[in-house]
Amino acid sequence: MEITLTTGKKIACPSGASVLEALKQAGIYLTSSCGGKGTCGKCKVIVKSGPAESLSKIKLSKEELGRGYALACKTFPSGDLLIDIPKESMLTVEGKVVTGKAKDLLALLHSTGAPMRPLTGRVVLNLPPPTIDDNISDLERLKRELFAQGMACLRVPFRFMPGLAKTIRKENWEITLCTIHTEDCEEIICIKSGYKKIPRYGVAVDIGTTTVVVFLIDLTNGNLIDVASTYNSQIRFGDDVITRIVHATEHNKLRELNAAVLSDINNLLTIIRRNHHVDMDSIDCFVVAGNTTMTHLFLGLDPSAIREEPYIPTANTFPLSYAGELGIKADPNIPVYVFPCVASYVGGDIVSGVLAAQIYRKHELSIFIDIGTNGEIVIGNSEWLASAACSAGPCFEGSGIKCGMRATDGAIEGVKINRETLEVEIKVIGDDGTVPVGICGSGMIDAIAEMFLTGIIDQKGKLQREISNRVREGENGPEFVVYPGIGGDIVLAEPDIENIVRAKAAIYAGFSTILKEVGFTFNDVQKVYIAGGFGRFLDIEKAIMIGMLPDLPKERFEYLGNTSVTGAYLCLLSRKLREEAEEVARKMTYLELSVSHIFMNEYISGLFIPHTNIDSFPNVKKLMNK
Ligand code: FES
């Protein structure tokens, strides 16, 4: 069977395969955040003609069904099909690097003062051919040359010995060695014939519970070549880390979870490599950051004890591993550096984030918060670091929100509601004229703050029908139409709002608990660094207004974006920063919030907008009384 796309492209569809599987096999990736279970509604296609059995019609409106929409994961062709893929269904791969982002990364690296020293290096040797008078072995010849160039110690793993004689002679005694510095010695990780010093690339990976992000970096100058991201396809086994641990242990599916994240990384890398014509051979190393559970699942380690008191991971630090051992599609000998974790619920992504925010180098007291799936917080300075995790849930990354999506093209990232007319103005990520297809975390925060200020929701987050004609009865109860779209309205329903209010309450409770535990107040905090998958722009005032962030002067906040992958970038390029990351992980203490009474009380107080104790939000109080 054959599937023809309206672009003219034709792909084969094996018998019994869904449209989603067939597209995937052809290298066309759709957003499939439930992993093909038919529950997320993100993989829509339009069947223009041809016979197909559609096993699920949930997540589709009557209007969509009438226009031929179908879920690709639940659509099984029984003959040739002609389909159209709506833009919003395409897996978002950021095909062009925002120049500013690349410059910011380099500037950050330079600002640390750490010399650029990538995880791996390449050396080209022109060896003198042996003669009857110079008859030392190939290996000794190679070592003699390296030591003459100043190398003090060299380890040659046995796996390189069988091919050495051939490789060394292939291009007239010119060879390129790739090396990594480990345990005070250089270790060979690849031997190539001839001059292969450039191009060479490294890959920085952030494995989030909800999303996987891959950076391709030019190791010769630190330039970011491209970025790709996708939903973590482990989502089909559950939205949060606990359900995935249960799945890995009680259902013996550790291998499947491991394979899911590996295929995400491999797919993203394939797309980026293809877009930039980068050979597999030019990729020299990987640095991976993820929370403790994601790190375990990526490495295939048993995560079962992470979820049971006293919450113990298999390991918090990980020996260097190699692509071939892990199943990464690259030269099997290239190294994979995995960020150290702190505890079961404060992982390598947070160590990486602290590295990117540099709070461990500053005297002033700072808060670092990563608002991803869990909401991890670190408070401290150059003397000490304390951390905790508050389970905020993945709603700000779009998961569990009817029209939620990540902060990519087509996401509503800003919402304004006119105080008098109640007209809604939106800001959408993408070029001018980009049609909105969903709402991302910063858009949700804006929308809740604006709805609260205009009285469309009350302090408990309940929608008030009599205030706005945009409030209507939806399939899950009352909902607010943020944007009336042609392909379907973008709404925030009451369960979405409840979800967001619970998440913001957990985050604020996390801040106040940790500060109380270490004997400080919000007034002692000089800087608040915010990381997470929001859009280019998180409106701090709105986040304060809904009671997610403390009511501090705006200039004390700084939004840093995805710091996990930024820290991975820094470690990929600097040995000094890798050492600092390891030091950060060693010195950070961890507070367990799930057994804290302070946290429980603070959380319950935070289930109002902005907070039960309005006096802790004096500026919001002023606005409310206007
Ligand atoms: Fe198809 Fe989720 S509904 S992938």
XYZ file of C-alpha atoms and ligand atoms in Angstrom:
630
model
C 0.000 0.000 0.000
C 1.054 3.528 -0.598
C 0.353 6.803 1.139
C 0.615 9.932 -0.978
C 1.011 13.266 0.762
C -0.604 16.368 -0.701
C 2.944 17.648 -1.246
C 3.324 14.841 -3.811
C 5.640 12.717 -1.681
C 4.813 9.000 -1.758
C 5.618 6.599 1.067
C 5.137 2.868 1.519
C 2.745 1.634 4.177
C 3.402 -1.931 5.374
C 0.285 -4.005 5.897
C -1.119 -3.588 9.406
C 0.882 -0.416 10.079
C -0.851 2.772 11.197
C -0.420 5.984 9.223
C 1.739 7.253 12.093
C 4.067 4.249 11.870
C 4.296 4.461 8.079
C 5.166 8.160 8.243
C 7.754 7.498 10.931
C 9.396 4.795 8.852
C 9.626 7.289 6.009
C 11.336 9.795 8.282
C 8.274 12.015 8.726
C 7.632 12.626 12.387
C 4.324 13.800 13.819
C 3.785 15.048 17.361
C 2.646 11.979 19.270
C 2.825 12.876 22.919
C 0.799 9.830 24.059
C 3.127 7.625 22.017
C 0.367 6.365 19.730
C -2.241 5.401 22.337
C -4.858 7.608 20.692
C -5.360 9.758 23.774
C -3.443 13.000 23.178
C -5.080 14.011 19.887
C -1.809 15.580 18.666
C -1.172 13.364 15.582
C -4.052 14.545 13.385
C -3.942 14.071 9.621
C -6.575 14.792 6.995
C -7.540 11.779 4.881
C -8.388 13.258 1.483
C -9.197 9.972 -0.240
C -8.738 6.230 0.031
C -9.933 3.451 2.336
C -8.802 3.398 5.940
C -10.101 2.071 9.206
C -10.095 4.642 11.957
C -10.166 2.957 15.360
C -10.530 6.037 17.488
C -12.598 9.130 17.015
C -11.977 10.622 20.411
C -10.100 13.904 20.487
C -11.808 14.929 17.244
C -14.674 17.384 16.954
C -17.684 16.769 14.708
C -16.427 19.513 12.433
C -13.004 17.853 12.176
C -14.523 14.456 11.430
C -16.589 16.073 8.685
C -13.426 17.501 7.127
C -11.660 14.120 7.052
C -9.475 14.574 10.133
C -8.226 11.322 11.686
C -5.697 10.335 14.311
C -2.670 9.001 12.416
C -1.833 6.557 15.220
C -5.278 4.951 15.047
C -5.769 5.038 11.280
C -4.946 1.838 9.387
C -5.049 2.023 5.566
C -6.650 -0.839 3.660
C -5.657 0.640 0.277
C -3.754 3.606 -1.132
C -4.415 6.892 0.669
C -4.015 10.560 -0.081
C -3.407 12.538 3.096
C -2.596 16.048 4.179
C -0.581 16.730 7.324
C -1.689 19.901 9.124
C 1.220 22.091 10.242
C 0.301 21.716 13.916
C 0.715 17.925 13.735
C 4.287 18.038 12.464
C 6.887 17.268 15.065
C 8.561 20.542 15.817
C 12.158 20.489 14.913
C 13.657 23.913 15.087
C 15.238 23.874 11.674
C 16.986 27.182 11.921
C 19.005 28.332 14.859
C 18.037 31.668 16.280
C 21.306 33.569 15.840
C 20.815 35.254 19.185
C 20.624 31.919 20.948
C 23.930 30.737 19.454
C 25.600 34.027 20.394
C 24.185 33.886 23.927
C 25.607 30.414 24.456
C 29.079 31.434 23.325
C 28.903 34.604 25.419
C 27.894 32.538 28.457
C 30.796 30.158 27.912
C 33.245 33.059 27.613
C 31.766 34.823 30.639
C 32.696 31.871 32.851
C 36.371 32.460 32.062
C 36.753 28.706 31.533
C 39.042 27.846 28.616
C 37.418 26.020 25.722
C 38.460 22.411 26.095
C 35.897 20.054 24.566
C 35.162 16.651 26.055
C 37.110 15.084 23.216
C 40.016 16.226 21.071
C 41.488 15.232 17.719
C 45.203 14.952 16.879
C 46.633 14.464 13.386
C 49.898 12.539 13.178
C 52.240 12.238 10.186
C 54.240 9.214 11.200
C 57.633 8.456 9.706
C 57.314 5.138 7.857
C 59.384 2.370 9.469
C 62.781 1.454 8.081
C 65.221 -1.278 8.877
C 66.888 1.161 11.303
C 63.668 2.544 12.758
C 61.793 -0.700 13.251
C 59.681 -0.103 16.345
C 56.086 -1.378 16.258
C 53.185 0.643 14.899
C 51.823 1.294 18.385
C 55.187 2.414 19.735
C 55.653 4.636 16.679
C 52.300 6.260 17.330
C 53.062 6.757 21.035
C 56.546 8.111 20.300
C 55.051 10.782 18.069
C 52.384 11.763 20.617
C 54.844 11.944 23.508
C 57.163 14.053 21.333
C 54.218 16.458 20.921
C 53.884 16.766 24.706
C 51.309 14.117 25.628
C 52.254 12.605 28.995
C 50.059 9.519 29.148
C 48.104 7.517 26.570
C 45.687 4.647 27.038
C 44.880 2.525 23.993
C 41.878 0.229 24.518
C 42.439 -3.216 23.026
C 39.500 -2.824 20.615
C 41.660 -0.511 18.460
C 44.547 -2.966 18.148
C 43.200 -5.397 15.514
C 42.682 -2.671 12.867
C 45.670 -0.498 13.758
C 48.199 -1.782 11.185
C 45.760 -1.327 8.287
C 44.428 2.082 9.360
C 47.890 3.496 9.896
C 49.100 2.482 6.392
C 45.946 3.349 4.480
C 46.735 7.029 3.868
C 50.489 7.053 3.790
C 51.113 7.034 7.554
C 48.848 9.967 8.214
C 46.258 9.292 10.899
C 43.797 11.211 13.040
C 43.245 10.160 16.639
C 40.229 11.146 18.700
C 40.982 11.223 22.404
C 39.263 11.877 25.706
C 40.913 12.981 28.950
C 39.995 10.555 31.752
C 41.700 9.829 35.049
C 44.683 12.073 34.236
C 45.426 10.325 30.969
C 44.365 10.630 27.331
C 42.391 7.658 26.054
C 41.945 6.865 22.372
C 38.312 6.749 21.302
C 38.801 6.505 17.543
C 41.547 6.117 14.949
C 40.895 7.327 11.402
C 43.164 7.195 8.355
C 44.352 10.518 6.934
C 43.586 14.105 7.917
C 40.167 14.127 9.672
C 40.608 16.983 12.101
C 37.551 18.846 10.898
C 34.635 18.953 10.879
C 33.956 17.610 14.347
C 30.828 17.951 16.372
C 29.496 17.224 19.824
C 25.919 16.641 20.887
C 24.342 18.112 24.035
C 21.138 16.383 25.096
C 18.504 17.313 27.650
C 16.215 14.407 28.505
C 13.187 15.951 30.141
C 10.230 13.944 31.389
C 8.101 15.660 28.769
C 10.549 16.728 26.087
C 13.888 15.716 24.641
C 16.144 18.472 23.268
C 19.256 17.935 21.177
C 21.928 20.564 20.349
C 24.476 19.924 17.615
C 27.661 21.857 18.438
C 30.744 22.587 16.367
C 33.531 21.550 18.729
C 36.132 23.621 16.904
C 34.539 26.968 17.800
C 31.630 26.290 20.167
C 28.993 27.342 17.634
C 25.513 25.937 17.964
C 24.697 24.387 14.580
C 21.095 23.456 15.257
C 18.499 22.507 17.815
C 15.868 19.787 17.623
C 13.252 18.820 20.145
C 10.366 16.435 20.549
C 8.046 15.035 23.172
C 9.721 12.261 25.145
C 7.952 9.239 23.688
C 8.099 7.493 27.071
C 4.935 9.561 27.621
C 2.977 6.632 26.211
C 3.885 4.819 29.445
C 2.764 7.713 31.634
C 3.100 11.479 32.046
C 5.172 11.536 35.193
C 8.267 9.821 36.484
C 6.382 7.689 39.025
C 4.148 5.958 36.478
C 7.187 5.304 34.325
C 9.078 3.776 37.248
C 6.042 1.598 38.001
C 5.918 0.556 34.366
C 9.639 -0.223 34.295
C 9.527 -2.300 37.473
C 6.084 -3.857 37.895
C 5.552 -4.510 34.193
C 9.187 -5.330 33.427
C 9.277 -2.722 30.675
C 12.571 -1.031 31.476
C 13.878 -2.041 28.021
C 10.884 -0.408 26.294
C 11.281 2.849 28.215
C 14.984 2.818 27.460
C 14.337 2.145 23.759
C 11.734 4.936 23.583
C 14.101 7.681 24.716
C 16.950 6.336 22.622
C 14.784 6.406 19.535
C 13.845 10.030 20.301
C 17.508 11.023 20.540
C 18.454 9.005 17.457
C 15.558 10.430 15.419
C 16.334 14.025 16.352
C 19.986 13.558 15.589
C 19.182 11.973 12.231
C 17.008 14.942 11.292
C 19.649 17.497 12.307
C 22.468 15.588 10.631
C 20.438 15.311 7.447
C 19.597 19.035 7.475
C 23.248 20.009 7.879
C 24.899 17.213 5.877
C 26.846 16.045 8.915
C 28.447 12.584 8.672
C 28.120 10.181 11.562
C 31.922 10.084 11.449
C 32.191 13.743 12.404
C 30.350 13.319 15.697
C 32.824 12.854 18.535
C 30.946 12.950 21.840
C 27.708 13.382 23.746
C 26.857 15.110 27.014
C 23.492 14.156 28.497
C 21.561 15.836 31.308
C 18.299 14.577 32.739
C 16.474 14.163 36.003
C 17.438 11.113 38.056
C 14.685 8.865 36.696
C 15.265 9.923 33.089
C 18.994 9.333 33.548
C 18.315 5.845 34.907
C 15.959 5.021 32.047
C 18.410 6.368 29.475
C 21.221 4.252 30.912
C 18.960 1.208 31.382
C 19.444 1.262 35.170
C 16.815 -0.090 37.545
C 14.852 2.941 38.834
C 12.540 0.982 41.200
C 13.944 2.210 44.540
C 13.566 5.848 43.473
C 9.857 5.848 44.261
C 9.911 3.978 47.576
C 10.920 5.458 50.876
C 13.772 6.258 51.530
C 13.965 7.050 47.766
C 17.359 5.683 46.711
C 18.629 5.703 43.114
C 20.980 3.055 41.726
C 23.624 5.759 41.311
C 24.030 9.521 41.441
C 27.301 9.584 39.517
C 27.875 7.588 36.387
C 31.020 6.195 34.845
C 31.788 7.365 31.327
C 29.894 5.209 28.840
C 30.132 4.778 25.080
C 27.542 5.209 22.310
C 27.708 1.535 21.352
C 27.034 0.364 24.918
C 23.967 2.568 25.164
C 22.392 2.121 21.734
C 23.032 5.624 20.422
C 23.301 5.658 16.639
C 26.835 7.003 16.247
C 30.358 5.593 16.172
C 30.076 2.980 18.960
C 33.384 4.113 20.474
C 32.521 7.724 21.156
C 32.015 8.743 24.773
C 28.786 9.762 26.467
C 29.220 11.933 29.545
C 26.175 11.842 31.816
C 25.615 14.629 34.351
C 25.825 13.609 38.008
C 22.590 13.708 40.041
C 22.056 14.829 43.647
C 19.178 12.661 44.844
C 16.197 10.759 43.507
C 14.250 13.938 42.748
C 17.029 16.424 42.045
C 18.906 15.184 39.019
C 21.574 16.025 36.490
C 19.272 18.510 34.741
C 19.306 20.647 37.888
C 23.072 20.338 38.358
C 23.336 21.372 34.721
C 20.931 24.279 35.319
C 22.866 25.507 38.348
C 26.003 25.378 36.210
C 24.277 27.501 33.544
C 22.938 29.986 36.129
C 26.339 30.073 37.893
C 24.703 30.631 41.329
C 27.415 28.538 43.011
C 29.993 31.196 42.081
C 28.060 34.164 43.581
C 28.044 35.631 47.103
C 24.439 36.821 46.942
C 21.625 34.479 47.932
C 19.876 33.219 44.796
C 17.019 30.921 43.952
C 17.176 28.737 40.874
C 13.948 27.073 39.787
C 13.399 24.762 36.866
C 9.711 24.666 36.023
C 9.502 21.515 33.958
C 7.630 18.434 34.983
C 8.511 18.533 38.659
C 9.561 22.041 39.662
C 12.985 21.633 41.233
C 14.375 24.432 43.377
C 17.921 25.240 44.453
C 18.704 28.003 46.936
C 22.193 29.058 47.915
C 25.385 30.861 47.008
C 29.129 30.217 46.753
C 29.140 28.751 50.288
C 26.203 26.360 50.267
C 23.420 24.954 48.083
C 20.121 23.408 49.222
C 17.672 21.751 46.854
C 14.168 20.287 46.820
C 11.596 19.052 44.322
C 7.909 20.008 44.420
C 5.712 17.914 42.149
C 4.257 20.668 40.014
C 3.218 18.377 37.138
C 3.920 18.865 33.446
C 1.107 21.304 32.624
C 3.409 24.230 31.750
C 4.920 22.002 29.067
C 1.466 21.485 27.616
C 0.817 18.029 28.989
C -2.573 17.411 30.616
C -3.956 20.686 29.221
C -6.569 20.269 26.502
C -5.030 22.756 24.081
C -1.627 22.809 25.745
C 1.567 22.608 23.764
C 5.237 23.317 24.131
C 6.640 26.761 23.452
C 7.163 26.276 19.737
C 5.778 27.809 16.530
C 2.031 28.279 16.722
C 1.859 28.399 20.523
C 0.012 31.272 22.157
C 2.669 32.670 24.478
C 0.961 35.865 25.577
C -2.652 36.808 26.366
C -4.106 40.222 27.169
C -7.733 40.870 28.066
C -9.034 44.419 27.784
C -10.337 45.493 31.208
C -13.413 47.232 29.732
C -14.330 45.412 26.546
C -12.942 42.018 27.635
C -11.550 41.642 24.145
C -8.728 39.138 23.973
C -5.396 39.881 22.332
C -2.889 37.074 21.817
C 0.795 36.785 20.995
C 1.842 33.740 19.001
C 5.297 32.198 18.631
C 6.440 32.214 14.996
C 6.673 34.533 12.030
C 4.034 37.209 11.505
C 0.716 35.658 10.616
C 1.445 32.292 12.258
C -1.889 30.665 13.014
C -2.199 29.678 16.688
C -2.572 25.958 17.276
C -2.355 25.723 21.075
C -1.215 27.467 24.225
C 2.139 27.109 26.003
C 3.155 27.673 29.635
C 3.711 31.433 29.458
C 0.397 31.835 27.579
C -1.391 29.864 30.292
C 0.095 32.036 33.057
C -0.865 35.187 31.164
C -4.366 33.917 30.506
C -5.003 32.952 34.149
C -3.656 36.302 35.417
C -5.761 38.260 32.930
C -8.889 36.198 33.591
C -8.378 36.748 37.309
C -7.910 40.514 36.973
C -11.012 40.839 34.799
C -13.123 38.635 37.079
C -13.572 35.890 34.468
C -12.250 33.467 37.083
C -12.555 33.828 40.829
C -9.858 33.239 43.456
C -10.495 29.480 43.272
C -10.045 29.476 39.492
C -13.756 28.925 38.744
C -15.033 30.417 35.502
C -17.757 33.070 35.823
C -20.205 32.671 32.953
C -21.977 35.985 33.527
C -18.764 38.008 33.044
C -17.698 37.013 29.533
C -19.477 35.511 26.545
C -16.265 33.614 25.817
C -17.110 31.304 28.729
C -19.147 28.376 27.443
C -19.997 24.799 28.326
C -17.447 22.418 26.834
C -17.105 18.642 26.875
C -15.237 18.850 30.215
C -17.396 21.514 31.834
C -17.040 25.273 31.538
C -14.267 26.561 29.301
C -12.869 29.918 28.164
C -12.249 30.442 24.460
C -8.793 31.996 24.219
C -8.834 31.944 20.415
C -11.674 30.942 18.102
C -9.846 28.951 15.398
C -11.020 27.623 12.069
C -9.678 24.127 12.718
C -10.974 24.194 16.313
C -11.084 26.713 19.157
C -8.198 27.080 21.581
C -9.689 26.927 25.045
C -8.745 26.730 28.698
C -11.243 24.485 30.446
C -11.880 24.471 34.195
C -9.899 21.222 34.731
C -6.979 22.891 32.894
C -7.202 25.899 35.199
C -7.337 23.619 38.281
C -4.231 21.851 36.996
C -2.373 25.139 36.560
C -3.451 26.401 40.002
C -2.220 23.157 41.626
C 1.105 23.465 39.807
C 1.657 27.093 40.806
C 0.717 26.273 44.422
C 3.315 23.477 44.528
C 6.004 25.792 43.140
C 5.350 28.616 45.592
C 5.103 26.146 48.493
C 8.477 24.730 47.433
C 10.110 28.189 47.648
C 8.631 29.057 51.022
C 9.350 25.643 52.568
C 12.994 25.520 51.596
C 13.555 29.138 52.738
C 11.914 28.409 56.091
C 13.996 25.258 56.509
C 17.267 27.162 55.985
C 16.177 30.159 58.080
C 15.774 32.827 55.402
C 12.857 34.848 54.026
C 12.031 36.042 50.510
C 13.497 39.444 51.412
C 16.955 37.865 51.714
C 16.788 36.622 48.122
C 18.681 38.836 45.703
C 18.091 36.904 42.485
C 15.555 34.396 41.189
C 16.655 32.481 38.088
C 13.840 30.736 36.259
C 14.400 27.868 33.874
C 11.846 25.810 31.985
C 10.123 25.340 28.687
C 8.347 28.659 28.467
C 8.331 30.856 25.384
C 10.882 33.547 24.640
C 9.025 35.633 27.090
C 7.660 34.758 30.520
C 5.785 37.680 32.037
C 7.175 37.729 35.571
C 4.483 40.130 36.806
C 1.762 37.738 35.645
C 3.529 34.792 37.286
C 3.591 36.823 40.530
C -0.044 37.773 40.017
C -1.216 34.160 39.935
C 0.908 33.395 43.016
C 3.502 31.214 41.328
C 6.497 33.473 41.999
C 7.119 35.529 45.155
C 6.106 39.192 45.124
C 9.645 40.602 44.761
C 10.860 43.521 42.607
C 10.796 42.535 38.952
C 14.515 43.221 38.453
C 15.412 40.389 40.802
C 14.059 37.831 38.338
C 15.853 36.472 35.333
C 14.407 34.017 32.848
C 16.996 31.623 31.462
C 15.071 29.182 29.234
C 16.181 25.554 29.023
C 19.201 25.550 31.337
C 19.584 21.781 31.348
C 20.705 21.725 27.731
C 22.682 24.959 28.243
C 24.661 23.300 31.058
C 25.208 20.267 28.830
C 26.544 22.639 26.154
C 28.980 24.172 28.673
C 30.210 20.757 29.817
C 30.647 19.592 26.260
C 33.054 22.474 25.667
C 34.916 22.923 28.945
C 36.772 20.517 31.180
C 36.867 23.092 34.005
C 33.076 23.412 33.930
C 32.697 19.617 33.958
C 34.728 19.587 37.155
C 32.608 22.404 38.591
C 29.408 20.481 37.759
C 30.709 17.514 39.703
C 31.593 19.773 42.638
C 28.090 21.338 42.556
C 26.485 17.867 42.695
C 28.722 16.867 45.638
C 28.027 19.924 47.724
C 24.266 20.326 47.146
C 22.060 19.124 50.041
C 18.561 17.804 49.399
C 15.340 18.347 51.367
C 12.523 15.824 50.972
C 9.334 17.896 50.664
C 6.917 14.959 50.507
C 7.358 14.385 54.254
C 7.395 18.080 55.183
C 4.388 19.475 57.106
C 5.501 22.985 56.218
C 5.228 22.092 52.529
C 1.722 20.612 52.891
C 0.428 23.709 54.705
C 2.068 26.060 52.234
C 0.638 24.077 49.306
C -2.920 24.237 50.609
C -2.539 27.993 51.195
C -1.393 28.357 47.601
C -4.513 26.815 46.052
C -6.025 30.304 45.761
C -5.135 33.050 43.330
C -2.735 34.513 44.253
C -2.632 33.026 47.800
C -4.755 32.565 50.919
C -2.515 35.057 52.666
C -2.923 38.004 50.299
C -0.588 40.106 52.479
C 2.362 38.117 51.172
C 1.479 39.557 47.724
C 1.249 43.297 48.489
C 1.539 44.441 44.871
C -1.142 42.047 43.672
C -3.342 43.174 46.551
C -2.946 46.785 45.377
C -3.961 45.804 41.840
C -6.977 43.846 43.075
C -8.187 46.840 45.083
C -7.964 49.218 42.128
Fe -2.093 9.785 18.178
Fe -1.512 10.612 20.648
S -3.441 10.520 19.649
S -0.197 9.923 19.104
